[in-house]
Tab-separated table of N, CA and C in Angstrom:
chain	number	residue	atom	x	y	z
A	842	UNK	N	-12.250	0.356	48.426
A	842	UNK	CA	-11.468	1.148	47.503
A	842	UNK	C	-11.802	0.718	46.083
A	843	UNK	N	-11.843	1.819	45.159
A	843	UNK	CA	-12.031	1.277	43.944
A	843	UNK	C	-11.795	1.799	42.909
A	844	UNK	N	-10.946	1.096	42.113
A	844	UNK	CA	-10.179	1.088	41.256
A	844	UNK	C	-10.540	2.329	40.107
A	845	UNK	N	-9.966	3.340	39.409
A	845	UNK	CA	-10.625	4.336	38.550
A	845	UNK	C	-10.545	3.867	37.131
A	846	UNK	N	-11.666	4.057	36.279
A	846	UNK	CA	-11.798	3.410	35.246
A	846	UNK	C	-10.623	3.796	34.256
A	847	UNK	N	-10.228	2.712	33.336
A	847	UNK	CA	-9.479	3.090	32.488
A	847	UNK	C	-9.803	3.433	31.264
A	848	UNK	N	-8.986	3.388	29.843
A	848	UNK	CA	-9.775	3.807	29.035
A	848	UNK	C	-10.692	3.217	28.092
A	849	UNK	N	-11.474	3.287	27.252
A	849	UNK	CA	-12.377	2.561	26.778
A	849	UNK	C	-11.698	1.483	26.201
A	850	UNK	N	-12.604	0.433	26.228
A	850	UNK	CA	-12.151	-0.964	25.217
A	850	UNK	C	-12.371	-0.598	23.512
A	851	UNK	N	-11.214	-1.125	23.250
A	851	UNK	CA	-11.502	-0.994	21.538
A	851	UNK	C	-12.214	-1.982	21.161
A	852	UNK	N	-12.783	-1.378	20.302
A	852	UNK	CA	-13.874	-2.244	19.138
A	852	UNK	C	-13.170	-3.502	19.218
A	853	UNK	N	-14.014	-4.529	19.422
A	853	UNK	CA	-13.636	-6.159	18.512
A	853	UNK	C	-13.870	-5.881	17.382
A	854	UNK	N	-12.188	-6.839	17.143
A	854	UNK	CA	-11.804	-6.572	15.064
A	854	UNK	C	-13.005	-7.272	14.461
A	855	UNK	N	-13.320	-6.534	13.042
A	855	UNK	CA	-14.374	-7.351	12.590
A	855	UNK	C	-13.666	-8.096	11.737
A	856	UNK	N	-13.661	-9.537	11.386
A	856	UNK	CA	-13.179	-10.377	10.403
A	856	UNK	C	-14.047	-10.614	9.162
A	857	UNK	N	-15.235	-9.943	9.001
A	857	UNK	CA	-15.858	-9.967	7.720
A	857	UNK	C	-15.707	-8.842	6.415
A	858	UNK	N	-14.729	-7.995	6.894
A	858	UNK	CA	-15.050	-6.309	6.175
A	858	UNK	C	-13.741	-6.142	5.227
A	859	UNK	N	-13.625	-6.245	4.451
A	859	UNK	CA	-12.618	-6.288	3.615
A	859	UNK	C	-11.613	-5.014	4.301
A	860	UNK	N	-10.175	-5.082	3.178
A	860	UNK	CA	-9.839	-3.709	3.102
A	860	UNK	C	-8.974	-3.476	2.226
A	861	UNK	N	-10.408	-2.241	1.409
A	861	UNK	CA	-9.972	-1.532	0.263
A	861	UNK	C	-8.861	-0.971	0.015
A	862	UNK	N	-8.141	-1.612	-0.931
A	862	UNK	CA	-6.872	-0.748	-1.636
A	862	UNK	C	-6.962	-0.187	-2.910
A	863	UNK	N	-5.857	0.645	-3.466
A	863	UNK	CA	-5.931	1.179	-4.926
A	863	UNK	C	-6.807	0.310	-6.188
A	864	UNK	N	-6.031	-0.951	-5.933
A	864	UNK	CA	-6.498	-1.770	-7.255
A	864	UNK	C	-7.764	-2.255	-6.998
A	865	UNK	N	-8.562	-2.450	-5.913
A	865	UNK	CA	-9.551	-3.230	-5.293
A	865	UNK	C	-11.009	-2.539	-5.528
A	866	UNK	N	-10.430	-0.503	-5.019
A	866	UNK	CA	-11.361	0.165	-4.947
A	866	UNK	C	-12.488	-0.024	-6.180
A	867	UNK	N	-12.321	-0.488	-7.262
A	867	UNK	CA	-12.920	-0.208	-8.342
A	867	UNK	C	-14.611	-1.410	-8.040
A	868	UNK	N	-14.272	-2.303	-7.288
A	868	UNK	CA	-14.931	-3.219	-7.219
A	868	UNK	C	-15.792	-3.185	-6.274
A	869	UNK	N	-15.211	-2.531	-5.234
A	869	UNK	CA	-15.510	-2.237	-3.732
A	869	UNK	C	-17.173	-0.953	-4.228
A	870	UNK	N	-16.489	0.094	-4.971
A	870	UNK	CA	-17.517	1.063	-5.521
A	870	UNK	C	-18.942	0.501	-6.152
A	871	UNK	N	-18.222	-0.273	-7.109
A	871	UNK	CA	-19.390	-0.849	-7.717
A	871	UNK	C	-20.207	-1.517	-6.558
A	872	UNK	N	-19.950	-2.386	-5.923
A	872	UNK	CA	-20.328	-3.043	-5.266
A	872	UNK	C	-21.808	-1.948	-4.381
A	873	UNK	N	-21.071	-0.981	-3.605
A	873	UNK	CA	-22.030	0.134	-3.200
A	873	UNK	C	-23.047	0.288	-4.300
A	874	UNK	N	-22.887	0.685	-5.596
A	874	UNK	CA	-23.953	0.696	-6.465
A	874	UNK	C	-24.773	-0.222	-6.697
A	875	UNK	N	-24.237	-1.484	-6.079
A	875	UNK	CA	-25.225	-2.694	-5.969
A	875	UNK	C	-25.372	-3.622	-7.651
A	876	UNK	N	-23.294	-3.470	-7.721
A	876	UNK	CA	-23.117	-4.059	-8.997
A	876	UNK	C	-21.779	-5.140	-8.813
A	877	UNK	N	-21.690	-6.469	-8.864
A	877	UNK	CA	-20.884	-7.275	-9.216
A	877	UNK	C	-20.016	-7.052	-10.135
A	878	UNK	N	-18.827	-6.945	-9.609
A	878	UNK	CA	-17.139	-6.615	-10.784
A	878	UNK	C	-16.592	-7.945	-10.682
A	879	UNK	N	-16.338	-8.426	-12.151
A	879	UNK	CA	-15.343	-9.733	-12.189
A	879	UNK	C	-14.178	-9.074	-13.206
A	880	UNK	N	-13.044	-9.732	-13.197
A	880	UNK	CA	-11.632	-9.281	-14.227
A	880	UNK	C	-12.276	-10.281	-15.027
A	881	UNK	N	-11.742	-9.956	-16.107
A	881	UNK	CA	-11.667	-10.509	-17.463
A	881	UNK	C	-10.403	-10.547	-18.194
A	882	UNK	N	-9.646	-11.544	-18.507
A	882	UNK	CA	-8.457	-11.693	-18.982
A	882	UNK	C	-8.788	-11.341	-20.610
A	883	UNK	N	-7.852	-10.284	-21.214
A	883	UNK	CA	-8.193	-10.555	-22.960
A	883	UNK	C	-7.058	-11.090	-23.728
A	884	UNK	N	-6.426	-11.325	-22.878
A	884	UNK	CA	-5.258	-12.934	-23.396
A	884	UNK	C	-6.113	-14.082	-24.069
A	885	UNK	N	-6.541	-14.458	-22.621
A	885	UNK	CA	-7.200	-16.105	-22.563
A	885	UNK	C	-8.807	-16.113	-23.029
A	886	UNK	N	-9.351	-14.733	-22.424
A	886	UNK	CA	-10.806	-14.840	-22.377
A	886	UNK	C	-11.570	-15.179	-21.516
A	887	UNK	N	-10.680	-15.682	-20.224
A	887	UNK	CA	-11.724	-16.495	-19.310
A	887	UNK	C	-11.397	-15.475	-17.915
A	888	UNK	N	-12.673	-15.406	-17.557
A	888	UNK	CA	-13.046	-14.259	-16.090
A	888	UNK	C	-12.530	-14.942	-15.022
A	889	UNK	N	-12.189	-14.518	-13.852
A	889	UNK	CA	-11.888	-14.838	-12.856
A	889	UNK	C	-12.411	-13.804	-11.522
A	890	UNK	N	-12.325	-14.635	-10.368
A	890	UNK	CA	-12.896	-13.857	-8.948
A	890	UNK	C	-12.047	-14.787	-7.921
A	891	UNK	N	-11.686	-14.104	-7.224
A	891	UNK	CA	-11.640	-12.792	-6.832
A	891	UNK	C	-10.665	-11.892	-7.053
A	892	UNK	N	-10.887	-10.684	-7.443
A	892	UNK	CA	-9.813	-9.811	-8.410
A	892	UNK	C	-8.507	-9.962	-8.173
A	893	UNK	N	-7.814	-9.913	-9.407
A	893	UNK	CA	-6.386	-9.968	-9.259
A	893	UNK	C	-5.874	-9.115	-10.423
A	894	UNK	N	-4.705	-8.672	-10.008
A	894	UNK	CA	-4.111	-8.015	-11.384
A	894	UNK	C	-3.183	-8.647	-12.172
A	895	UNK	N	-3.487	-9.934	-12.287
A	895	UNK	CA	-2.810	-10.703	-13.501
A	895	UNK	C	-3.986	-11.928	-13.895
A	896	UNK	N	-3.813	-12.415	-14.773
A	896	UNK	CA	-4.530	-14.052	-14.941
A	896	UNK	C	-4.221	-15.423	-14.338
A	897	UNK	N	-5.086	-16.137	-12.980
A	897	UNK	CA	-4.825	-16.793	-12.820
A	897	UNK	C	-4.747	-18.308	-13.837
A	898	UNK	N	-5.497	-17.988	-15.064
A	898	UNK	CA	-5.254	-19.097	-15.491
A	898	UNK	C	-4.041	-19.301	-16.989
A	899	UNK	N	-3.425	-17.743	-17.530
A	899	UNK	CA	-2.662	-17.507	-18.313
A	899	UNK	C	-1.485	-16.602	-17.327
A	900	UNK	N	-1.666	-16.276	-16.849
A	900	UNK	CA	-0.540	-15.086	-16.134
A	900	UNK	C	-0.554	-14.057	-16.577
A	901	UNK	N	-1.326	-13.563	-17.764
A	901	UNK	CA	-1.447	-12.395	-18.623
A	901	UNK	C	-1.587	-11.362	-17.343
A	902	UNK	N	-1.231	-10.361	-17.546
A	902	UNK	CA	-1.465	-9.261	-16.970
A	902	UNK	C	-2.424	-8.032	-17.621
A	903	UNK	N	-3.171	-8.770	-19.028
A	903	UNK	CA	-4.156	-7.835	-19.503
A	903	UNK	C	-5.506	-8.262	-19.364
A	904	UNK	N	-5.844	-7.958	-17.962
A	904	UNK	CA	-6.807	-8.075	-17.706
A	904	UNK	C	-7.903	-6.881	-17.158
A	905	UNK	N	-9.120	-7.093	-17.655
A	905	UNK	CA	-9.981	-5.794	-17.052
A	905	UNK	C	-11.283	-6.063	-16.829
A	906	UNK	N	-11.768	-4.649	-16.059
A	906	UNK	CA	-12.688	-5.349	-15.380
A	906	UNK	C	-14.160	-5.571	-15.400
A	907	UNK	N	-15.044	-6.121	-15.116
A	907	UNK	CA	-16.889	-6.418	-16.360
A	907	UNK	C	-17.603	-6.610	-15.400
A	908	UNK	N	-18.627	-5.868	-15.583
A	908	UNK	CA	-19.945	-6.153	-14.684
A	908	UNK	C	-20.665	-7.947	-15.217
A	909	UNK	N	-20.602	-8.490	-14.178
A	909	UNK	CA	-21.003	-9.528	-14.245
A	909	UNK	C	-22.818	-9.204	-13.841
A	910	UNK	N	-23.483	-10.825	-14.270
A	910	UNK	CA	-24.762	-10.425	-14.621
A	910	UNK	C	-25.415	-10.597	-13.307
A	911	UNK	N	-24.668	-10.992	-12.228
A	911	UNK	CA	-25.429	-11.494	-10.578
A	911	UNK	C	-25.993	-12.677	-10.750
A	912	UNK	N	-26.138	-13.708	-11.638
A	912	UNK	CA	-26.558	-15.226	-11.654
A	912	UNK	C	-25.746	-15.777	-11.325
A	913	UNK	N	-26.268	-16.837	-10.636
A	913	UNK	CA	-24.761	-17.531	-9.993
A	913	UNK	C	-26.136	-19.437	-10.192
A	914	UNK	N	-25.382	-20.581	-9.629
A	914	UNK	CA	-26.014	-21.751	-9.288
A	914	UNK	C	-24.997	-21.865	-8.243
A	915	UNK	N	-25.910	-23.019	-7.197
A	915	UNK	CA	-25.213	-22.978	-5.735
A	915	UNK	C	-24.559	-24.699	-6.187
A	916	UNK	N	-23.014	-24.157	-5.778
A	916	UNK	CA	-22.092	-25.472	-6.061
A	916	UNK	C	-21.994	-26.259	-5.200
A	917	UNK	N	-22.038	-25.462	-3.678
A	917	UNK	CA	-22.182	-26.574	-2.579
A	917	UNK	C	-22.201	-25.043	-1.454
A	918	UNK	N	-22.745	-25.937	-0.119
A	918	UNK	CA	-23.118	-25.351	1.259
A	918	UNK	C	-22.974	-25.487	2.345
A	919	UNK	N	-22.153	-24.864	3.621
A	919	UNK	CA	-22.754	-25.601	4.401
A	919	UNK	C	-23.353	-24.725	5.724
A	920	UNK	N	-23.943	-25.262	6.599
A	920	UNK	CA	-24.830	-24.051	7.502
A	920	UNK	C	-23.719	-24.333	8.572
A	921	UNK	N	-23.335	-22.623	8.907
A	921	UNK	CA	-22.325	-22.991	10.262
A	921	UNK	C	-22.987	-22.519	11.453
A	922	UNK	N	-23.117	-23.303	12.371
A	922	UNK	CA	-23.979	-23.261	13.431
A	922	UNK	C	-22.996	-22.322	14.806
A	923	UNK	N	-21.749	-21.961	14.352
A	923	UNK	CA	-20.924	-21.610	15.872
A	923	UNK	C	-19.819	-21.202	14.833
A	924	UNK	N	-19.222	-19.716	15.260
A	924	UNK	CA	-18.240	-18.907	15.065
A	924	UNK	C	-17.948	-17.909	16.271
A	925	UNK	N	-16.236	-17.951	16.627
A	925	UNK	CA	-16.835	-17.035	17.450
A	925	UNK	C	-16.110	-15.766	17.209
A	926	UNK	N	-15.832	-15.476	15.975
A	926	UNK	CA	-15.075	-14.501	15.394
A	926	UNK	C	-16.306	-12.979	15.259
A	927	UNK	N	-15.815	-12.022	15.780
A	927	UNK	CA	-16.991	-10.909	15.640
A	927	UNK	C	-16.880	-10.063	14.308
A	928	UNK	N	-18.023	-10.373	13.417
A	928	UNK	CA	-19.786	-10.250	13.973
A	928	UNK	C	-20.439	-11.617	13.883
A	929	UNK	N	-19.785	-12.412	13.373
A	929	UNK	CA	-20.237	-14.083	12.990
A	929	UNK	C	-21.224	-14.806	14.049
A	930	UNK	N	-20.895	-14.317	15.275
A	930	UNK	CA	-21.704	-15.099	16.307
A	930	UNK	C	-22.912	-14.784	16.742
A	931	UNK	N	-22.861	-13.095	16.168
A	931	UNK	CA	-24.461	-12.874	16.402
A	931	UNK	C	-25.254	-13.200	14.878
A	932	UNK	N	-24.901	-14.221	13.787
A	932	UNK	CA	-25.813	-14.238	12.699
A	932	UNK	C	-25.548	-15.761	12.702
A	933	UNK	N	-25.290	-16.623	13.434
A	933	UNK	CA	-24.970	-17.809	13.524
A	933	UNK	C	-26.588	-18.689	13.691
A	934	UNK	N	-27.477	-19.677	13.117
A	934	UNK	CA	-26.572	-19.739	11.946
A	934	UNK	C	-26.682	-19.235	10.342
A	935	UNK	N	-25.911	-19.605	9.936
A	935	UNK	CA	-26.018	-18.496	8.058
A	935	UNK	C	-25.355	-19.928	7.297
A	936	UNK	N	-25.412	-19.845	6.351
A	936	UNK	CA	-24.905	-20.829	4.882
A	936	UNK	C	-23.475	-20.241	4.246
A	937	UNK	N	-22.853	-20.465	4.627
A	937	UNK	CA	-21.175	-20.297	3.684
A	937	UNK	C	-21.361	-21.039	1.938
A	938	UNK	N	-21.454	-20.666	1.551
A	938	UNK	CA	-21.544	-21.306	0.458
A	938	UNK	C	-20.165	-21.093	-0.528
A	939	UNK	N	-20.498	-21.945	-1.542
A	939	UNK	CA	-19.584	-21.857	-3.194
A	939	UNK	C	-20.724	-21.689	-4.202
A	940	UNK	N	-20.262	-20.783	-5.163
A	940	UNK	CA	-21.362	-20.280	-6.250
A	940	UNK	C	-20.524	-20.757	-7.164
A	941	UNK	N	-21.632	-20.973	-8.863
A	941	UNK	CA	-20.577	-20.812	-9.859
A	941	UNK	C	-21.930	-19.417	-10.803
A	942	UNK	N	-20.742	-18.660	-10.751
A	942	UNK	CA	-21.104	-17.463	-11.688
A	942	UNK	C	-21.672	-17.692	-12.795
A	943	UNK	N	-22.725	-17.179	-13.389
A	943	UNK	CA	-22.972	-17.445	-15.194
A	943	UNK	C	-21.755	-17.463	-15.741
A	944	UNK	N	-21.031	-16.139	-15.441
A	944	UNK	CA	-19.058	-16.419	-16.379
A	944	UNK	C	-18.394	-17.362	-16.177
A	945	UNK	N	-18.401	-18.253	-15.473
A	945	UNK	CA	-17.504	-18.998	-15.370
A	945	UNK	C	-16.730	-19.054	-13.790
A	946	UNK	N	-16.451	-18.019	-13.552
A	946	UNK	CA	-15.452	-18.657	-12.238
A	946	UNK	C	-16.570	-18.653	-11.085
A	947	UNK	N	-15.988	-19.402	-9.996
A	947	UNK	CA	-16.281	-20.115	-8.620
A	947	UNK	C	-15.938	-18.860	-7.863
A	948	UNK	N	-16.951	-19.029	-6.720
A	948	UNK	CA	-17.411	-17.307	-5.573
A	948	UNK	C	-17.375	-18.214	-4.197
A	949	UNK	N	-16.669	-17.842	-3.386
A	949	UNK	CA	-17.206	-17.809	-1.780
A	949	UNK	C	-18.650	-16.769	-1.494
A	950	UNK	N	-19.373	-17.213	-0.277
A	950	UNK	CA	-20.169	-16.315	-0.585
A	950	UNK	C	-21.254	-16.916	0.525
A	951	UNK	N	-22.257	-16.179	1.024
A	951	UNK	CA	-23.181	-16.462	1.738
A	951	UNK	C	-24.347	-16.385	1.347
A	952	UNK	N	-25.434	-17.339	1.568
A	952	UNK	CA	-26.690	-17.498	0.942
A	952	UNK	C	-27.677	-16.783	2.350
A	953	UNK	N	-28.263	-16.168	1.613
A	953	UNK	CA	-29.360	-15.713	2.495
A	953	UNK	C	-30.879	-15.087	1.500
A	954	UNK	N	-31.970	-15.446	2.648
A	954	UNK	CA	-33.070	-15.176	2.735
A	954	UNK	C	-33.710	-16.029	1.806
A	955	UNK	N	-33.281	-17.428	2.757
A	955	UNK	CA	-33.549	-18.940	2.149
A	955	UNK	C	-33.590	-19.870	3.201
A	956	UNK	N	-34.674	-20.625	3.430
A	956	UNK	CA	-34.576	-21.877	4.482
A	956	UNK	C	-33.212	-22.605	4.253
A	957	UNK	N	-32.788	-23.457	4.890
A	957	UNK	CA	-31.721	-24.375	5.218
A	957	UNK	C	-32.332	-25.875	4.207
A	958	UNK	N	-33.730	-26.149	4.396
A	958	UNK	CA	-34.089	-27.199	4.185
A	958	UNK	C	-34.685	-26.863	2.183
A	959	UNK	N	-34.504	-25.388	1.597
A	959	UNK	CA	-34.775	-25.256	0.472
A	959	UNK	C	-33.438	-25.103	-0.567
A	960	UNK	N	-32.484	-25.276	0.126
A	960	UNK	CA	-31.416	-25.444	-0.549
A	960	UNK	C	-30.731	-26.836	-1.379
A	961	UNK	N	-30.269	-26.570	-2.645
A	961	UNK	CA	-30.050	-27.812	-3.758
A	961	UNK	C	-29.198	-27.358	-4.341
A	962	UNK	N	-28.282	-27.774	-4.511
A	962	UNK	CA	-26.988	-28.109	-5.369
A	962	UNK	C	-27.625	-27.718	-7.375
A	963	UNK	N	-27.263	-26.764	-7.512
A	963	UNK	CA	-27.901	-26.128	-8.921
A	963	UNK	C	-29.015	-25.035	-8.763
A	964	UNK	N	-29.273	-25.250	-7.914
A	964	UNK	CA	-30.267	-24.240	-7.946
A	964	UNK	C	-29.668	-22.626	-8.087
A	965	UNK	N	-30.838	-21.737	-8.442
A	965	UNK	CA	-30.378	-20.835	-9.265
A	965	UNK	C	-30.487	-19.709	-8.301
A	966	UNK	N	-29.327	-19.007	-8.355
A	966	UNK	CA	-29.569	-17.737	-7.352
A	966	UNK	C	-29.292	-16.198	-7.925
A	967	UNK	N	-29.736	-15.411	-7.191
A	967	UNK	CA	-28.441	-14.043	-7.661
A	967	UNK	C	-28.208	-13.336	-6.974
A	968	UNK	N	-27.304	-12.114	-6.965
A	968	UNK	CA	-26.615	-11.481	-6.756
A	968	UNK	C	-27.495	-10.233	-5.434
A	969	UNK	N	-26.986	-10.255	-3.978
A	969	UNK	CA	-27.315	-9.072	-3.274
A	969	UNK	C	-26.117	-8.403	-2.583
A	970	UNK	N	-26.417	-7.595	-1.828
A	970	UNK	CA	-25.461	-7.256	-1.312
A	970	UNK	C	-26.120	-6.761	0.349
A	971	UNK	N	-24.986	-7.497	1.143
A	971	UNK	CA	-25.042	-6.563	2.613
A	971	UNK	C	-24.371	-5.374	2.597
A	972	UNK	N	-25.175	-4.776	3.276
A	972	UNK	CA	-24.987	-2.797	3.722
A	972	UNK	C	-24.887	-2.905	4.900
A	973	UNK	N	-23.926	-2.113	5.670
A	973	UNK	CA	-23.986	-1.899	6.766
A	973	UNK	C	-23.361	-0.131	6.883
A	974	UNK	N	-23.785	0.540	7.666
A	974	UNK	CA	-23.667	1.884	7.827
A	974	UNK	C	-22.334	2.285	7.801
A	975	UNK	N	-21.525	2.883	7.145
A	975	UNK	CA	-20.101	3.474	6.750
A	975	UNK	C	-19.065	2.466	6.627
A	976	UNK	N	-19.459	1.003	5.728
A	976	UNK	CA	-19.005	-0.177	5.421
A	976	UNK	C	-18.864	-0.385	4.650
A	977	UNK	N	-18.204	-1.470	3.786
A	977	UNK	CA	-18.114	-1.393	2.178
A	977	UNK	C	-19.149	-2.631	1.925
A	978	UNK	N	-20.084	-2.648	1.138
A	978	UNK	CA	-21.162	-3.497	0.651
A	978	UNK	C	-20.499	-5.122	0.479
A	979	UNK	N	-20.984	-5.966	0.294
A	979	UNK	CA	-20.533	-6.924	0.721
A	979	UNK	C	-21.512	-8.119	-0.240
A	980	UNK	N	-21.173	-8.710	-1.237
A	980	UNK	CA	-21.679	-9.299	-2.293
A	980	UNK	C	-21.901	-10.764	-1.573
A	981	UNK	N	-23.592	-11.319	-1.382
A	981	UNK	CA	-24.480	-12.287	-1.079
A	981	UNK	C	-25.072	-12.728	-2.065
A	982	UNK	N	-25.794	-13.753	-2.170
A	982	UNK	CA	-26.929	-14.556	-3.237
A	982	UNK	C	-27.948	-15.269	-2.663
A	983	UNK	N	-29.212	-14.900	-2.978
A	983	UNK	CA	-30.389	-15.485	-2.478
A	983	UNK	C	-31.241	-16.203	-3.704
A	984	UNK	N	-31.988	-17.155	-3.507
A	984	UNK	CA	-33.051	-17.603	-4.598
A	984	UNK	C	-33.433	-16.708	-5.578
């Protein structure tokens, strides 16, 4: 006897894919154009990432938003060899990194289309982005 199929399995959640809201969209777009958005406080003067609608370092709430230039230096790294969160396990392994922006603020962020063993603390990178088919682009840094 045997059992009649039920209904399809849903997608495994992806934990890498943001999700776009009102205030976010602006960044999310650019991003598709294959352009880096940072806020800019005109209180204080000093940029910040990842977007917010106030100043984390004044509280100002006049802040707006600037194409940053995609230079970044790599602040630190590390290669994660095992995730088992989906899609992480089929690109395992990859570099998690910390950037510091030409502007000033500090990026989470993944290094790619770079050996493991060519990576240095300063070294100079910039700005790419992953695409994936009806996804929102997804801001990387390579050599």
């Amino acid at each position: 006897m045997t059992t009649p199929p039920g209904p399809p399995a849903a997608p495994a959640p992806r934990h890498d894919l943001p999700e776009p809201d009102a205030f976010t969209r602006p960044y999310w777009d650019a991003a598709a154009d294959g352009r880096l958005l940072l806020r800019r406080c005109r209180a204080c003067g000093r940029a910040h990432h990842y977007p917010r609608e106030f100043c984390p370092h004044c509280w100002s709430e006049d802040v707006r938003w600037e194409r940053a230039s995609g230079r970044a230096t790599l602040y630190t790294w590390s290669v994660v060899h095992r995730n088992d969160l989906p899609p992480f396990g089929t690109r395992v392994p990859y570099v998690a990194a910390v950037v510091d922006l030409a502007e000033g603020p500090r990026m989470m962020t993944e290094i790619v289309d770079c050996e493991e063993s060519a990576l240095a603390i300063g070294m100079e990178l910039s700005v790419t982005f992953r695409r994936e088919e009806g996804r929102e682009a997804v801001a990387v840094f390579r050599p």
